Tab-separated table of C-alpha atoms and ligand atoms in Angstrom:
chain	number	residue	atom	x	y	z
A	1	UNK	CA	91.407	123.966	68.463
A	2	UNK	CA	93.363	125.906	71.083
A	3	UNK	CA	97.072	125.239	71.199
A	4	UNK	CA	97.237	123.652	74.610
A	5	UNK	CA	100.927	124.329	75.083
A	6	UNK	CA	100.714	128.053	74.627
A	7	UNK	CA	97.534	128.571	76.659
A	8	UNK	CA	98.381	131.251	79.205
A	9	UNK	CA	97.299	131.066	82.837
A	10	UNK	CA	98.048	127.407	83.524
A	11	UNK	CA	99.069	126.805	87.131
A	12	UNK	CA	102.358	124.979	87.796
A	13	UNK	CA	101.894	121.561	89.397
A	14	UNK	CA	103.731	122.513	92.622
A	15	UNK	CA	101.462	125.512	93.122
A	16	UNK	CA	98.394	123.296	92.711
A	17	UNK	CA	99.773	120.821	95.239
A	18	UNK	CA	100.559	123.618	97.678
A	19	UNK	CA	97.026	125.011	97.365
A	20	UNK	CA	95.530	121.570	98.037
A	21	UNK	CA	97.645	121.268	101.184
A	22	UNK	CA	96.840	124.754	102.387
A	23	UNK	CA	93.108	124.581	101.837
A	24	UNK	CA	92.300	121.057	103.003
A	25	UNK	CA	91.991	120.659	106.766
A	26	UNK	CA	92.867	117.141	107.907
A	27	UNK	CA	90.272	115.073	109.761
A	28	UNK	CA	90.680	115.080	113.536
A	29	UNK	CA	88.335	112.345	114.782
A	30	UNK	CA	90.274	109.458	116.290
A	31	UNK	CA	89.369	105.827	116.877
A	32	UNK	CA	91.133	102.793	118.279
A	33	UNK	CA	91.535	99.820	115.961
A	34	UNK	CA	92.963	96.349	116.432
A	35	UNK	CA	96.178	95.641	114.531
A	36	UNK	CA	94.401	93.532	111.947
A	37	UNK	CA	92.233	96.534	111.054
A	38	UNK	CA	95.073	99.050	111.049
A	39	UNK	CA	96.571	98.482	107.597
A	40	UNK	CA	96.612	101.729	105.550
A	41	UNK	CA	95.220	103.737	108.448
A	42	UNK	CA	96.988	106.885	109.633
A	43	UNK	CA	98.330	106.941	113.189
A	44	UNK	CA	96.796	109.706	115.280
A	45	UNK	CA	99.382	109.464	118.068
A	46	UNK	CA	103.061	108.796	118.407
A	47	UNK	CA	103.791	105.181	119.314
A	48	UNK	CA	106.269	104.652	122.144
A	49	UNK	CA	107.751	101.217	122.688
A	50	UNK	CA	106.532	99.775	126.012
A	51	UNK	CA	109.288	97.151	125.968
A	52	UNK	CA	112.896	96.488	125.106
A	53	UNK	CA	113.532	94.745	121.781
A	54	UNK	CA	114.956	92.205	122.145
A	55	UNK	CA	113.356	91.726	125.529
A	56	UNK	CA	116.306	89.749	126.908
A	57	UNK	CA	119.952	89.187	126.029
A	58	UNK	CA	119.872	86.390	123.492
A	59	UNK	CA	122.096	84.410	121.231
A	60	UNK	CA	122.593	85.256	117.557
A	61	UNK	CA	124.027	81.770	116.872
A	62	UNK	CA	123.651	78.110	117.687
A	63	UNK	CA	126.618	77.393	119.942
A	64	UNK	CA	127.833	77.758	123.516
A	65	UNK	CA	127.483	80.619	126.000
A	66	UNK	CA	130.257	81.321	128.472
A	67	UNK	CA	132.230	83.982	130.317
A	68	UNK	CA	135.078	84.824	127.988
A	69	UNK	CA	137.396	85.295	130.985
A	70	UNK	CA	137.033	81.568	131.753
A	71	UNK	CA	138.953	80.711	128.579
A	72	UNK	CA	142.078	82.524	129.825
A	73	UNK	CA	143.389	79.448	131.680
A	74	UNK	CA	141.818	76.575	129.732
A	75	UNK	CA	140.293	75.846	126.353
A	76	UNK	CA	137.768	73.303	127.679
A	77	UNK	CA	134.750	74.055	129.884
A	78	UNK	CA	132.290	71.539	131.345
A	79	UNK	CA	128.706	71.761	130.123
A	80	UNK	CA	126.270	73.021	132.785
A	81	UNK	CA	123.047	72.692	130.779
A	82	UNK	CA	121.249	74.319	127.885
A	83	UNK	CA	119.159	77.323	126.869
A	84	UNK	CA	116.610	76.876	124.100
A	85	UNK	CA	114.237	79.465	122.619
A	86	UNK	CA	111.355	79.628	125.095
A	87	UNK	CA	113.208	77.406	127.589
A	88	UNK	CA	115.942	79.468	129.244
A	89	UNK	CA	118.697	78.010	131.395
A	90	UNK	CA	117.505	78.307	134.983
A	91	UNK	CA	119.688	80.457	137.212
A	92	UNK	CA	123.231	81.705	136.958
A	93	UNK	CA	125.877	80.150	134.760
A	94	UNK	CA	128.242	78.408	137.198
A	95	UNK	CA	131.774	79.858	137.104
A	96	UNK	CA	134.150	78.034	134.768
A	97	UNK	CA	131.351	76.281	132.861
A	98	UNK	CA	129.419	76.818	129.645
A	99	UNK	CA	125.937	76.026	128.348
A	100	UNK	CA	124.616	74.849	125.018
A	101	UNK	CA	122.542	77.666	123.479
A	102	UNK	CA	120.354	78.017	120.406
A	103	UNK	CA	119.699	81.084	118.262
A	104	UNK	CA	117.229	83.431	119.978
A	105	UNK	CA	117.514	81.674	123.352
A	106	UNK	CA	118.215	83.684	126.513
A	107	UNK	CA	121.832	84.266	127.426
A	108	UNK	CA	122.122	83.940	131.251
A	109	UNK	CA	123.137	87.210	132.942
A	110	UNK	CA	126.491	85.874	133.978
A	111	UNK	CA	127.468	84.736	130.469
A	112	UNK	CA	128.907	87.373	128.160
A	113	UNK	CA	129.832	85.657	124.901
A	114	UNK	CA	128.556	82.978	122.533
A	115	UNK	CA	130.884	80.828	120.453
A	116	UNK	CA	129.410	79.184	117.388
A	117	UNK	CA	129.107	75.431	117.384
A	118	UNK	CA	131.316	75.114	114.298
A	119	UNK	CA	134.270	76.303	116.419
A	120	UNK	CA	134.131	73.690	119.183
A	121	UNK	CA	134.918	70.058	119.808
A	122	UNK	CA	132.598	68.270	122.213
A	123	UNK	CA	134.690	65.852	124.335
A	124	UNK	CA	134.077	63.706	127.405
A	125	UNK	CA	135.573	66.513	129.535
A	126	UNK	CA	133.235	69.135	128.186
A	127	UNK	CA	133.380	71.585	125.315
A	128	UNK	CA	136.745	72.395	123.804
A	129	UNK	CA	136.884	75.863	122.216
A	130	UNK	CA	139.127	75.836	119.169
A	131	UNK	CA	139.201	79.563	118.496
A	132	UNK	CA	139.029	82.178	121.202
A	133	UNK	CA	136.900	85.133	120.015
A	134	UNK	CA	138.771	88.396	119.807
A	135	UNK	CA	136.141	90.363	121.757
A	136	UNK	CA	133.790	89.898	124.658
A	137	UNK	CA	130.087	90.006	123.710
A	138	UNK	CA	130.395	88.181	120.364
A	139	UNK	CA	127.075	86.779	119.090
A	140	UNK	CA	125.103	88.153	122.040
A	141	UNK	CA	122.200	90.411	121.124
A	142	UNK	CA	121.632	92.752	124.035
A	143	UNK	CA	118.209	93.544	125.496
A	144	UNK	CA	116.932	96.813	124.009
A	145	UNK	CA	119.648	96.907	121.372
A	146	UNK	CA	117.148	97.220	118.490
A	147	UNK	CA	114.535	99.330	120.284
A	148	UNK	CA	114.981	100.498	123.867
A	149	UNK	CA	111.880	100.782	126.047
A	150	UNK	CA	110.465	104.335	125.761
A	151	UNK	CA	111.770	104.845	122.249
A	152	UNK	CA	109.423	106.533	119.745
A	153	UNK	CA	108.859	104.058	116.920
A	154	UNK	CA	106.224	105.956	114.930
A	155	UNK	CA	105.092	109.552	114.859
A	156	UNK	CA	101.500	110.653	114.352
A	157	UNK	CA	100.717	110.946	110.664
A	158	UNK	CA	102.437	107.701	109.740
A	159	UNK	CA	100.415	105.526	107.371
A	160	UNK	CA	100.562	101.949	108.574
A	161	UNK	CA	102.119	99.389	106.222
A	162	UNK	CA	102.366	95.596	106.494
A	163	UNK	CA	105.843	95.647	108.028
A	164	UNK	CA	104.698	98.246	110.579
A	165	UNK	CA	102.007	95.847	111.795
A	166	UNK	CA	104.740	93.271	112.333
A	167	UNK	CA	106.757	95.758	114.340
A	168	UNK	CA	103.760	96.880	116.428
A	169	UNK	CA	102.927	93.255	117.197
A	170	UNK	CA	106.551	92.589	118.176
A	171	UNK	CA	106.178	95.328	120.782
A	172	UNK	CA	103.103	93.605	122.206
A	173	UNK	CA	100.813	96.454	121.138
A	174	UNK	CA	97.317	95.081	120.337
A	175	UNK	CA	95.656	98.258	119.006
A	176	UNK	CA	96.482	101.740	117.794
A	177	UNK	CA	94.830	105.176	117.638
A	178	UNK	CA	94.114	106.171	114.073
A	179	UNK	CA	92.248	108.973	112.347
A	180	UNK	CA	88.811	108.044	111.123
A	181	UNK	CA	88.526	106.733	107.596
A	182	UNK	CA	87.678	109.367	105.001
A	183	UNK	CA	84.671	109.006	102.707
A	184	UNK	CA	84.909	109.770	99.036
A	185	UNK	CA	81.759	109.920	96.893
A	186	UNK	CA	82.613	109.111	93.301
A	187	UNK	CA	80.712	109.442	90.071
A	188	UNK	CA	81.460	109.497	86.366
A	189	UNK	CA	79.847	112.051	84.110
A	190	UNK	CA	78.998	111.639	80.453
A	191	UNK	CA	76.015	110.750	78.271
A	192	UNK	CA	78.251	108.406	76.255
A	193	UNK	CA	79.162	106.153	79.192
A	194	UNK	CA	77.952	102.590	79.600
A	195	UNK	CA	78.780	99.894	82.090
A	196	UNK	CA	80.971	96.959	81.100
A	197	UNK	CA	78.527	94.172	80.211
A	198	UNK	CA	76.064	96.540	78.552
A	199	UNK	CA	75.928	96.896	74.785
A	200	UNK	CA	77.283	100.090	73.257
A	201	UNK	CA	75.143	102.374	71.099
A	202	UNK	CA	76.622	104.620	68.415
A	203	UNK	CA	79.286	106.853	69.975
A	204	UNK	CA	79.133	105.152	73.369
A	205	UNK	CA	82.156	104.059	75.373
A	206	UNK	CA	82.589	102.134	78.592
A	207	UNK	CA	83.039	103.927	81.893
A	208	UNK	CA	86.556	102.898	82.789
A	209	UNK	CA	87.486	105.710	85.153
A	210	UNK	CA	85.273	104.632	88.012
A	211	UNK	CA	86.919	101.213	88.144
A	212	UNK	CA	90.488	102.504	88.200
A	213	UNK	CA	89.603	105.290	90.650
A	214	UNK	CA	87.667	103.029	93.020
A	215	UNK	CA	90.590	100.615	93.125
A	216	UNK	CA	93.085	103.377	93.912
A	217	UNK	CA	90.789	104.913	96.546
A	218	UNK	CA	90.480	101.542	98.236
A	219	UNK	CA	94.233	101.057	98.221
A	220	UNK	CA	94.556	104.505	99.710
A	221	UNK	CA	92.373	103.398	102.600
A	222	UNK	CA	89.348	105.570	101.808
A	223	UNK	CA	85.722	104.481	102.028
A	224	UNK	CA	84.208	104.775	98.554
A	225	UNK	CA	80.595	105.791	98.029
A	226	UNK	CA	79.901	104.866	94.414
A	227	UNK	CA	77.249	107.118	92.898
A	228	UNK	CA	77.535	105.562	89.449
A	229	UNK	CA	77.050	107.313	86.152
A	230	UNK	CA	75.541	110.784	85.900
A	231	UNK	CA	74.340	112.224	82.603
A	232	UNK	CA	75.571	115.502	81.124
A	233	UNK	CA	72.494	117.228	82.434
A	234	UNK	CA	72.795	120.210	84.788
A	235	UNK	CA	69.833	119.177	86.920
A	236	UNK	CA	71.034	115.575	87.310
A	237	UNK	CA	74.489	116.867	88.148
A	238	UNK	CA	73.146	119.340	90.738
A	239	UNK	CA	71.271	116.494	92.374
A	240	UNK	CA	74.360	114.246	92.355
A	241	UNK	CA	76.535	117.030	93.778
A	242	UNK	CA	74.064	117.651	96.605
A	243	UNK	CA	73.739	113.954	97.319
A	244	UNK	CA	77.473	113.383	97.353
A	245	UNK	CA	78.149	116.507	99.411
A	246	UNK	CA	75.855	115.239	102.177
A	247	UNK	CA	77.473	111.840	102.415
A	248	UNK	CA	81.177	112.328	101.952
A	249	UNK	CA	84.292	114.268	102.893
A	250	UNK	CA	85.271	114.517	99.254
A	251	UNK	CA	83.203	114.555	96.099
A	252	UNK	CA	85.211	113.175	93.215
A	253	UNK	CA	84.074	113.187	89.619
A	254	UNK	CA	85.571	112.414	86.257
A	255	UNK	CA	84.732	114.130	83.005
A	256	UNK	CA	82.902	117.345	82.254
A	257	UNK	CA	85.638	119.693	83.496
A	258	UNK	CA	86.942	120.729	80.106
A	259	UNK	CA	85.586	123.479	77.870
A	260	UNK	CA	83.131	121.495	75.727
A	261	UNK	CA	79.445	122.324	75.376
A	262	UNK	CA	78.442	119.461	77.694
A	263	UNK	CA	81.097	120.172	80.345
A	264	UNK	CA	78.877	121.371	83.196
A	265	UNK	CA	80.844	120.122	86.182
A	266	UNK	CA	82.951	123.226	86.642
A	267	UNK	CA	79.946	125.545	86.319
A	268	UNK	CA	77.981	123.586	88.885
A	269	UNK	CA	80.906	123.606	91.283
A	270	UNK	CA	80.970	127.399	90.997
A	271	UNK	CA	77.208	127.596	91.383
A	272	UNK	CA	77.011	125.320	94.445
A	273	UNK	CA	80.384	126.075	96.013
A	274	UNK	CA	83.678	127.699	95.145
A	275	UNK	CA	86.386	126.748	92.728
A	276	UNK	CA	89.942	127.132	93.947
A	277	UNK	CA	91.784	126.273	90.766
A	278	UNK	CA	91.158	124.574	87.509
A	279	UNK	CA	93.872	124.309	84.892
A	280	UNK	CA	97.348	122.966	85.499
A	281	UNK	CA	100.441	123.146	83.307
A	282	UNK	CA	100.756	119.381	82.995
A	283	UNK	CA	100.157	116.908	80.212
A	284	UNK	CA	98.064	114.885	80.386
A	285	UNK	CA	95.717	116.194	83.030
A	286	UNK	CA	95.329	119.876	82.307
A	287	UNK	CA	91.662	120.176	83.298
A	288	UNK	CA	91.754	119.268	86.994
A	289	UNK	CA	89.314	121.204	89.159
A	290	UNK	CA	89.559	121.638	92.898
A	291	UNK	CA	87.147	123.456	95.156
A	292	UNK	CA	84.776	123.392	98.076
A	293	UNK	CA	81.105	122.472	98.369
A	294	UNK	CA	78.958	123.100	101.443
A	295	UNK	CA	80.220	120.120	103.449
A	296	UNK	CA	82.944	118.582	101.347
A	297	UNK	CA	85.948	119.138	99.162
A	298	UNK	CA	85.521	118.784	95.447
A	299	UNK	CA	87.994	117.120	93.105
A	300	UNK	CA	87.039	117.108	89.435
A	301	UNK	CA	89.281	114.823	87.432
A	302	UNK	CA	89.537	114.990	83.659
A	303	UNK	CA	87.457	112.521	81.641
A	304	UNK	CA	90.213	111.015	79.563
A	305	UNK	CA	91.166	107.787	81.312
A	306	UNK	CA	94.939	108.343	81.338
A	307	UNK	CA	94.460	111.896	82.606
A	308	UNK	CA	92.031	110.765	85.297
A	309	UNK	CA	94.347	108.029	86.594
A	310	UNK	CA	97.420	110.193	86.403
A	311	UNK	CA	95.922	113.282	88.081
A	312	UNK	CA	94.526	111.020	90.764
A	313	UNK	CA	98.022	109.788	91.494
A	314	UNK	CA	99.745	113.144	91.164
A	315	UNK	CA	97.215	115.481	92.781
A	316	UNK	CA	94.227	113.764	94.360
A	317	UNK	CA	96.296	111.196	96.224
A	318	UNK	CA	98.508	113.700	98.080
A	319	UNK	CA	95.396	115.798	98.783
A	320	UNK	CA	93.507	112.812	100.203
A	321	UNK	CA	96.502	111.664	102.236
A	322	UNK	CA	96.680	115.140	103.742
A	323	UNK	CA	92.964	114.969	104.544
A	324	UNK	CA	93.536	111.565	106.172
A	325	UNK	CA	96.072	113.188	108.497
A	326	UNK	CA	99.081	111.600	106.834
A	327	UNK	CA	102.429	113.264	106.425
A	328	UNK	CA	103.452	113.923	102.829
A	329	UNK	CA	105.358	111.169	101.095
A	330	UNK	CA	108.263	112.263	98.927
A	331	UNK	CA	108.063	111.160	95.322
A	332	UNK	CA	110.806	108.851	94.183
A	333	UNK	CA	112.545	109.836	90.983
A	334	UNK	CA	115.576	108.309	89.337
A	335	UNK	CA	117.623	109.002	86.257
A	336	UNK	CA	117.492	106.559	83.368
A	337	UNK	CA	118.702	106.393	79.800
A	338	UNK	CA	115.832	106.798	77.358
A	339	UNK	CA	116.119	104.082	74.734
A	340	UNK	CA	113.399	105.439	72.451
A	341	UNK	CA	113.012	108.959	71.048
A	342	UNK	CA	110.118	110.951	72.550
A	343	UNK	CA	108.000	113.718	71.084
A	344	UNK	CA	107.513	116.737	73.337
A	345	UNK	CA	106.374	120.276	72.735
A	346	UNK	CA	107.643	123.025	75.061
A	347	UNK	CA	104.939	124.395	77.400
A	348	UNK	CA	103.637	121.891	79.926
A	349	UNK	CA	105.399	119.356	82.109
A	350	UNK	CA	104.724	115.978	80.558
A	351	UNK	CA	104.272	112.673	82.311
A	352	UNK	CA	104.797	110.213	79.506
A	353	UNK	CA	104.195	106.575	80.289
A	354	UNK	CA	107.331	104.475	80.318
A	355	UNK	CA	108.621	101.007	81.021
A	356	UNK	CA	111.663	101.066	83.261
A	357	UNK	CA	114.057	98.161	83.464
A	358	UNK	CA	117.639	97.362	84.393
A	359	UNK	CA	119.928	96.385	81.531
A	360	UNK	CA	122.245	93.376	81.723
A	361	UNK	CA	125.049	95.864	82.466
A	362	UNK	CA	123.078	97.237	85.435
A	363	UNK	CA	122.015	100.479	83.774
A	364	UNK	CA	118.527	101.919	84.344
A	365	UNK	CA	116.778	102.160	80.994
A	366	UNK	CA	113.359	103.410	80.017
A	367	UNK	CA	111.307	103.040	76.840
A	368	UNK	CA	108.038	104.662	75.858
A	369	UNK	CA	104.822	102.638	75.953
A	370	UNK	CA	103.984	103.989	72.490
A	371	UNK	CA	101.078	106.273	71.675
A	372	UNK	CA	100.737	108.881	74.422
A	373	UNK	CA	97.175	110.024	73.745
A	374	UNK	CA	95.346	110.774	76.981
A	375	UNK	CA	92.620	108.316	76.010
A	376	UNK	CA	95.085	105.439	75.487
A	377	UNK	CA	94.587	103.537	78.729
A	378	UNK	CA	96.777	100.757	77.388
A	379	UNK	CA	99.742	103.114	77.939
A	380	UNK	CA	98.970	103.191	81.663
A	381	UNK	CA	98.528	99.474	81.787
A	382	UNK	CA	101.842	98.718	80.054
A	383	UNK	CA	103.753	101.289	82.097
A	384	UNK	CA	105.517	101.063	85.422
A	385	UNK	CA	106.651	104.698	85.555
A	386	UNK	CA	106.266	108.199	84.196
A	387	UNK	CA	109.004	109.770	82.143
A	388	UNK	CA	108.877	113.314	83.513
A	389	UNK	CA	109.812	115.917	80.930
A	390	UNK	CA	110.273	119.503	82.171
A	391	UNK	CA	108.019	122.281	80.878
A	392	UNK	CA	110.444	123.996	78.550
A	393	UNK	CA	112.142	121.085	76.895
A	394	UNK	CA	111.339	119.694	73.449
A	395	UNK	CA	111.827	116.255	71.878
A	396	UNK	CA	114.034	113.652	73.549
A	397	UNK	CA	116.615	111.846	71.423
A	398	UNK	CA	117.407	108.175	71.922
A	399	UNK	CA	120.197	107.777	74.479
A	400	UNK	CA	119.412	110.946	76.462
A	401	UNK	CA	119.242	110.843	80.230
A	402	UNK	CA	115.695	111.471	81.557
A	403	UNK	CA	113.999	111.713	84.942
A	404	UNK	CA	111.708	108.822	85.767
A	405	UNK	CA	109.069	108.771	88.491
A	406	UNK	CA	108.196	105.260	89.585
A	407	UNK	CA	104.542	104.401	89.912
A	408	UNK	CA	103.745	104.178	93.587
A	409	UNK	CA	101.975	101.167	95.050
A	410	UNK	CA	98.532	102.402	93.964
A	411	UNK	CA	99.422	101.474	90.425
A	412	UNK	CA	101.890	98.667	91.023
A	413	UNK	CA	101.475	94.992	91.833
B	1	AMP	P1	85.163	115.089	79.066
B	1	AMP	O1	86.173	115.749	79.909
B	1	AMP	O2	83.906	114.769	79.759
B	1	AMP	O3	84.965	115.847	77.795
B	1	AMP	O4	85.821	113.705	78.646
B	1	AMP	C1	87.005	113.638	77.875
B	1	AMP	C2	87.091	112.293	77.182
B	1	AMP	O5	87.133	111.264	78.150
B	1	AMP	C3	85.908	111.963	76.302
B	1	AMP	O6	86.380	111.294	75.172
B	1	AMP	C4	85.063	111.064	77.169
B	1	AMP	O7	84.270	110.199	76.415
B	1	AMP	C5	86.110	110.323	77.952
B	1	AMP	N1	85.575	109.923	79.248
B	1	AMP	C6	84.918	110.694	80.117
B	1	AMP	N2	84.559	110.014	81.207
B	1	AMP	C7	85.025	108.762	81.041
B	1	AMP	C8	84.964	107.569	81.810
B	1	AMP	N3	84.373	107.567	82.995
B	1	AMP	N4	85.550	106.472	81.322
B	1	AMP	C9	86.162	106.479	80.134
B	1	AMP	N5	86.252	107.562	79.342
B	1	AMP	C10	85.676	108.679	79.783
B	2	MG	MG1	82.056	114.397	79.214
């Protein structure tokens, strides 16, 4: 067996990511979608607020609105009426008077301050103000103070999240321009693969990659064309490649990209298209192939389930986001104390699966999920993060500080 860690010619992860970005041209077709269809889509245009937020001066408290100047000569003002949310006080606030006002209700133009109801005494003569606020404008939220009309709230390339839909709706925007959805044709390769529910023959295993990958592709906002299981047979693979190439923007496979006798995927990519790069200096996930077919991009993920899931997250996801027209999202890493020793051989950057938690004392701590074999899918399932160990380092002792990369939302709850 080749010593994986001393294999020369492995490409650093950053270089692979850079190549993906350089070679993939983002989609340009644009469509308009209603807000309820806009989740996870990528904005094709900047969004400018057509309105002020808030739209009118309004109260931040339940209390009384007045002109602060009117409290210079008296501490009691007669009550002129009320302003409730959706039912503003009609007209100007009469001089020397106050109105009852509720949170969110319009503050009349001529009022400048709200005093909370806890600081007044309501008497037969009107409202007695017990404490005079130190500054004019207290508890009044000014029109446009959060977002002024004309302000850019999103730039093109922003991927729409739940809270963004709330914001867009608050601006009265009913639909947005987004890039068209990308199509990814997916198949698993391997003679040994069976579907869950089928019985296993000698040496068979279940196809798990397609389920994890389909789920992540859906969360990414891609349309998945599921081409099922393809045997380790060059002719069947050629046919599947051609089929997938015709239908999708990206052809994504798992398995068959290593150096075994039945690993035909890489050869067929070279025969039917071009291969841009193949082996990366990461563990797991070394055999990751990227290239171009006639009408699509090709992403060949490793067969081992941990490697397939992890390279999807680390490499395919940023590549697909770029294709979708999205701006790159920075990875979040934090430092944590490693509470279990870790085995590591110098050579490749390792992404060991970890469980991150906060100790009672508020310290970030991480432990290993146990066996780190690239076929141990349980490690992915137990984990909530990767413990990222730099290329050159060796074993980690208990108590050492390590870098942790949180799983993003494709792998989280
Ligand atoms: P390969 O790269 O095709 O040699 O696959 C590497 C390892 O991953 C082998 O043990 C395969 O049986 C396993 N494998 C390949 N594809 C899948 C899959 N879709 N689901 C689960 N395991 C797989
Ligand atoms: Mg295989």
